[in-house]
Short mmCIF file of C-alpha atoms in Angstrom, two decimals:
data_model
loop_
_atom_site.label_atom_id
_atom_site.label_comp_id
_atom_site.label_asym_id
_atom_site.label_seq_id
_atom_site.Cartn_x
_atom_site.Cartn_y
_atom_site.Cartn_z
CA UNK P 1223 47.87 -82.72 -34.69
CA UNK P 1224 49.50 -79.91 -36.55
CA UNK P 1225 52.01 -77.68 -34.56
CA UNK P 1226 49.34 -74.87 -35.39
CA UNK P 1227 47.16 -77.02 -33.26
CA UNK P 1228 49.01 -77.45 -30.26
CA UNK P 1229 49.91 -73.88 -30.00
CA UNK P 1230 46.03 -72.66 -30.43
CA UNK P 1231 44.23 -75.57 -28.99
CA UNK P 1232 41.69 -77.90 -31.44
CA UNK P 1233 40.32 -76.16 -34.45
CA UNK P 1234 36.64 -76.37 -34.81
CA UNK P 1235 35.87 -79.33 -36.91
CA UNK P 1236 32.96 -79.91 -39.46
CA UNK P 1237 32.43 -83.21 -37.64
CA UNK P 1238 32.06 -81.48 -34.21
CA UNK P 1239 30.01 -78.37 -35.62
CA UNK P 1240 27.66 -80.76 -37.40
CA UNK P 1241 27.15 -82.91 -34.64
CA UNK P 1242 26.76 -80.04 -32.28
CA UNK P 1243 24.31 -78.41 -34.81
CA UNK P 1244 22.39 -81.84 -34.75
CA UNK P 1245 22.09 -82.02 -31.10
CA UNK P 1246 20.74 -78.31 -30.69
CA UNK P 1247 18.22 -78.95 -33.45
CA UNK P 1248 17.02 -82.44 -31.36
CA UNK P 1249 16.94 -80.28 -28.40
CA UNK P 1250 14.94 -77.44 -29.85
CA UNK P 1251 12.54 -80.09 -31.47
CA UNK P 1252 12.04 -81.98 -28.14
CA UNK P 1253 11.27 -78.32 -27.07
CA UNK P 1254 8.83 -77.43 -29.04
CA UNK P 1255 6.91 -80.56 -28.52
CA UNK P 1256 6.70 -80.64 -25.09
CA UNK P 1257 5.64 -76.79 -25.19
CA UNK P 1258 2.03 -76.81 -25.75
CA UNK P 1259 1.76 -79.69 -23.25
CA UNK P 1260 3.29 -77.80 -20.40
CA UNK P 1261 0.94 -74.37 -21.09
CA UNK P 1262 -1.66 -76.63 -21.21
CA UNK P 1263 -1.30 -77.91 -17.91
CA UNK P 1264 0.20 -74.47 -16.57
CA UNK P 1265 -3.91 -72.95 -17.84
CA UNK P 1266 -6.52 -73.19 -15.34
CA UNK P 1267 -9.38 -76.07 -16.79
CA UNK P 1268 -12.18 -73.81 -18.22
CA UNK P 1269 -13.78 -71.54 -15.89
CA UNK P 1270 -10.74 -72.68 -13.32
CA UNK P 1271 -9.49 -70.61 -10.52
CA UNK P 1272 -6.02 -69.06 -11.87
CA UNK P 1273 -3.25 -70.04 -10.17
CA UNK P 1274 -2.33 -65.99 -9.31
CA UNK P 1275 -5.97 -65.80 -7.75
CA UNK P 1276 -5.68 -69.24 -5.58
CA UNK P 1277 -2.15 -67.90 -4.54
CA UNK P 1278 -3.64 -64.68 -3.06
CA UNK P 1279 -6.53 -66.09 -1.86
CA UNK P 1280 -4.34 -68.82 0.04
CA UNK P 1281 -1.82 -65.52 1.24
CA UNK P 1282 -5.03 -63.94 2.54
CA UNK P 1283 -6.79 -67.17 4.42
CA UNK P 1284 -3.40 -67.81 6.01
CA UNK P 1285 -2.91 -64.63 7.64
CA UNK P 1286 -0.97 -62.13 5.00
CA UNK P 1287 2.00 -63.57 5.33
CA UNK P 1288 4.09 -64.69 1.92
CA UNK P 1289 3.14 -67.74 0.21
CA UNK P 1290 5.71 -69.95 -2.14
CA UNK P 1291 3.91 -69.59 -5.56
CA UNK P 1292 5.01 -72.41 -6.90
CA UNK P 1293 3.70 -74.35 -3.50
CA UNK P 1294 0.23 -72.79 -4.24
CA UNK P 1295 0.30 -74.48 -7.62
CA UNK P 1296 1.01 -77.68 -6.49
CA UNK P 1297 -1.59 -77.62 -3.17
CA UNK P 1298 -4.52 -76.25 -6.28
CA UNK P 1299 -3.49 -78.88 -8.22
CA UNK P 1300 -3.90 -81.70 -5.25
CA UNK P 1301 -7.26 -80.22 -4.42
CA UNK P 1302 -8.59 -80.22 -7.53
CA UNK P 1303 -7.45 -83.30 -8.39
CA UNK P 1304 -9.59 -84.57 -4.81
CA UNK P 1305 -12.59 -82.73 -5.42
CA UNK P 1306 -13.62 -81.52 -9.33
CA UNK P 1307 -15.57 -78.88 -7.54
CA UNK P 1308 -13.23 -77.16 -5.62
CA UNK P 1309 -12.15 -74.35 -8.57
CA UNK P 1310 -15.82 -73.28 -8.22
CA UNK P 1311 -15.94 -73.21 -4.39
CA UNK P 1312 -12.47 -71.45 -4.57
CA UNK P 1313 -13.98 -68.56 -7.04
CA UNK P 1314 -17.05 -68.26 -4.74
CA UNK P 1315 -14.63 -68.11 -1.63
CA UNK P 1316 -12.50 -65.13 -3.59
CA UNK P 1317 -15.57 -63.26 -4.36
CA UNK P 1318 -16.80 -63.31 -0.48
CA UNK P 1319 -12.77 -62.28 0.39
CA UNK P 1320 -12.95 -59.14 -2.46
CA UNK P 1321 -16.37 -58.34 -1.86
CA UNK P 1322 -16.17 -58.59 2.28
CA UNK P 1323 -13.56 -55.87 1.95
CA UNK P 1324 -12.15 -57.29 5.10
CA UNK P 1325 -8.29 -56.59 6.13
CA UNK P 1326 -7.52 -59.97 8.03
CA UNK P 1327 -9.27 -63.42 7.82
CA UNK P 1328 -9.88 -62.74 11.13
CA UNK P 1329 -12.69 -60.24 9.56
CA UNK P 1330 -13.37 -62.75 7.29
CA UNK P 1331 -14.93 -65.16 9.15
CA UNK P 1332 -17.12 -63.21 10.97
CA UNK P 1333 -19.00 -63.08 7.53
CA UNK P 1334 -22.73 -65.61 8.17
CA UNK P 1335 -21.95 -67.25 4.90
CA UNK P 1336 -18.80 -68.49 6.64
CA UNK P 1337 -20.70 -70.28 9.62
CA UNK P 1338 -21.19 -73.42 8.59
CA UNK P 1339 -22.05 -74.46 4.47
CA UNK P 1340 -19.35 -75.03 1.54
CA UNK P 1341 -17.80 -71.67 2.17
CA UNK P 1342 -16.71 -72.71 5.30
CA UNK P 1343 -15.61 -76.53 4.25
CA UNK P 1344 -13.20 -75.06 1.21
CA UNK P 1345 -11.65 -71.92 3.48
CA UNK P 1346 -10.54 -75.20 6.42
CA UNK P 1347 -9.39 -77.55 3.36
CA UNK P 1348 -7.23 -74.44 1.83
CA UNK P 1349 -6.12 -73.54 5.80
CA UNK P 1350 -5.18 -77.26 6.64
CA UNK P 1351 -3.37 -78.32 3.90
CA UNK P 1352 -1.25 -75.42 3.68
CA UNK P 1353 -0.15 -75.67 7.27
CA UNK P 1354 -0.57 -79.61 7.50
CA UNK P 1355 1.31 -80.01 4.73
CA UNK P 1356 -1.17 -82.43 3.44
CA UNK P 1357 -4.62 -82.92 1.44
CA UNK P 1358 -7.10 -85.32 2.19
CA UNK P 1359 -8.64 -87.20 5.02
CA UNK P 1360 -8.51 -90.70 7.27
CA UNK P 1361 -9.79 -92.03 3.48
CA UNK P 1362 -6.47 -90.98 1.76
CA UNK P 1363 -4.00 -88.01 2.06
CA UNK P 1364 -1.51 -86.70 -0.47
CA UNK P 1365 2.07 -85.48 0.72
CA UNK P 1366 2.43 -81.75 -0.46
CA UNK P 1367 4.81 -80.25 1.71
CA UNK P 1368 6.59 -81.58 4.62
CA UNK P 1369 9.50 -79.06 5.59
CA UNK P 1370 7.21 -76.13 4.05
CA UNK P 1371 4.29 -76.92 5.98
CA UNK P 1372 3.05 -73.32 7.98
CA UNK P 1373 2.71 -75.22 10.94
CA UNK P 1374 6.66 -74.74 11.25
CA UNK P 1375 7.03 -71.70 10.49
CA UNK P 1376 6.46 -69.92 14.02
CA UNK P 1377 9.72 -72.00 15.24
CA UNK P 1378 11.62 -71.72 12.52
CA UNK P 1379 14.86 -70.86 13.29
CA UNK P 1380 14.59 -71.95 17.10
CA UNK P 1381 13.52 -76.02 16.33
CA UNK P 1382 14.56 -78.45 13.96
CA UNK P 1383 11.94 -79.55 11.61
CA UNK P 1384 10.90 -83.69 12.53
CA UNK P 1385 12.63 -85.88 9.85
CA UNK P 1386 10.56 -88.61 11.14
CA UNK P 1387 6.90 -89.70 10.14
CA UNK P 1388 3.56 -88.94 12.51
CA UNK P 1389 3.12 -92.85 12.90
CA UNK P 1390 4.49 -96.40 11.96
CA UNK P 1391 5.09 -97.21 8.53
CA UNK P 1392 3.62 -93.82 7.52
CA UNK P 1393 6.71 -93.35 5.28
CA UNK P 1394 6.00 -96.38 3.07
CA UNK P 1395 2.96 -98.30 1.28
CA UNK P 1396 0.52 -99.88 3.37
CA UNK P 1397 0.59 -103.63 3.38
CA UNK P 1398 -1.65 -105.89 0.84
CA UNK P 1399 -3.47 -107.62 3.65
CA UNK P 1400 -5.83 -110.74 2.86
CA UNK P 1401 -9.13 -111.05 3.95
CA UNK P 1402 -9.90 -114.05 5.64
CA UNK P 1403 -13.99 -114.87 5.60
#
């Protein structure tokens, strides 16, 4: 080390600029290939419900209060992933919602198409999972949200959110059990 060095610090070296200069260009290369793959997944499937439109239509069926956008992606993506359908059923939902002109989902369901039929069925899966937490049925349910869940949001504040399961075991895989015949 030169006494030029010790007063000043390290001097920039070739070896460290070029090896800096070869980690940025890795970096931006690892970049721009994983780039197309995240818009790709970040695009609705064609003819998909956008994930702006399934955020306000979840704001709206949940009573106006603020959603977590990022939430609303992930509960779409669970329910599409269930049921291939549901974009569609979502879309038709959002028309009846913009078309109804009504202020609350209160309104809303006072609608006849919301009696009974597919309307109905998607508006209680959107409304359950986002205050459950979860998507799915006794068949299978997927984990979205535990501490986000709606159903804790009216004692927020005043109660401690559970940090335990609803049942035995429901934290961890089920069991391979064999069949005896």
């Amino acid at each position: 080390m030169t006494q030029e060095q010790a007063i000043h610090g390290p001097l920039l070296s070739r070896r460290a600029l070029l090896e800096t200069a070869a980690a940025a260009g890795v970096a931006l290369g690892l970049a721009a290939v994983s780039m197309p793959a995240a818009l790709a997944q970040a695009q609705p499937p064609a003819g998909g419900l956008a994930a702006a439109d399934f955020h306000r239509l979840s704001q709206f069926l949940t009573g106006g209060e603020p959603l977590d956008a990022a939430l609303a992606a992930r509960y779409q993506a669970v329910l599409r992933k269930r049921d291939p359908a549901f974009d569609q059923a979502a879309q038709d939902l959002l028309r009846l919602v913009d078309g109804s002109q009504a202020a609350h989902v209160d309104a809303l369901l006072q609608q006849p198409q919301l009696a009974e039929g597919p309307l109905h069925d998607t508006l209680k899966r959107i409304v359950s999972a986002w205050y459950l937490g979860i998507v799915g049925d006794d068949n299978g349910t997927e984990l979205v949200a535990y501490a986000n869940a709606l159903m804790y949001r009216p004692t927020r504040g005043i109660l401690d959110i559970p940090s335990y399961g609803s049942g035995p075991d429901t934290w961890g895989q089920k069991p391979q059990t064999e069949s005896t015949t």
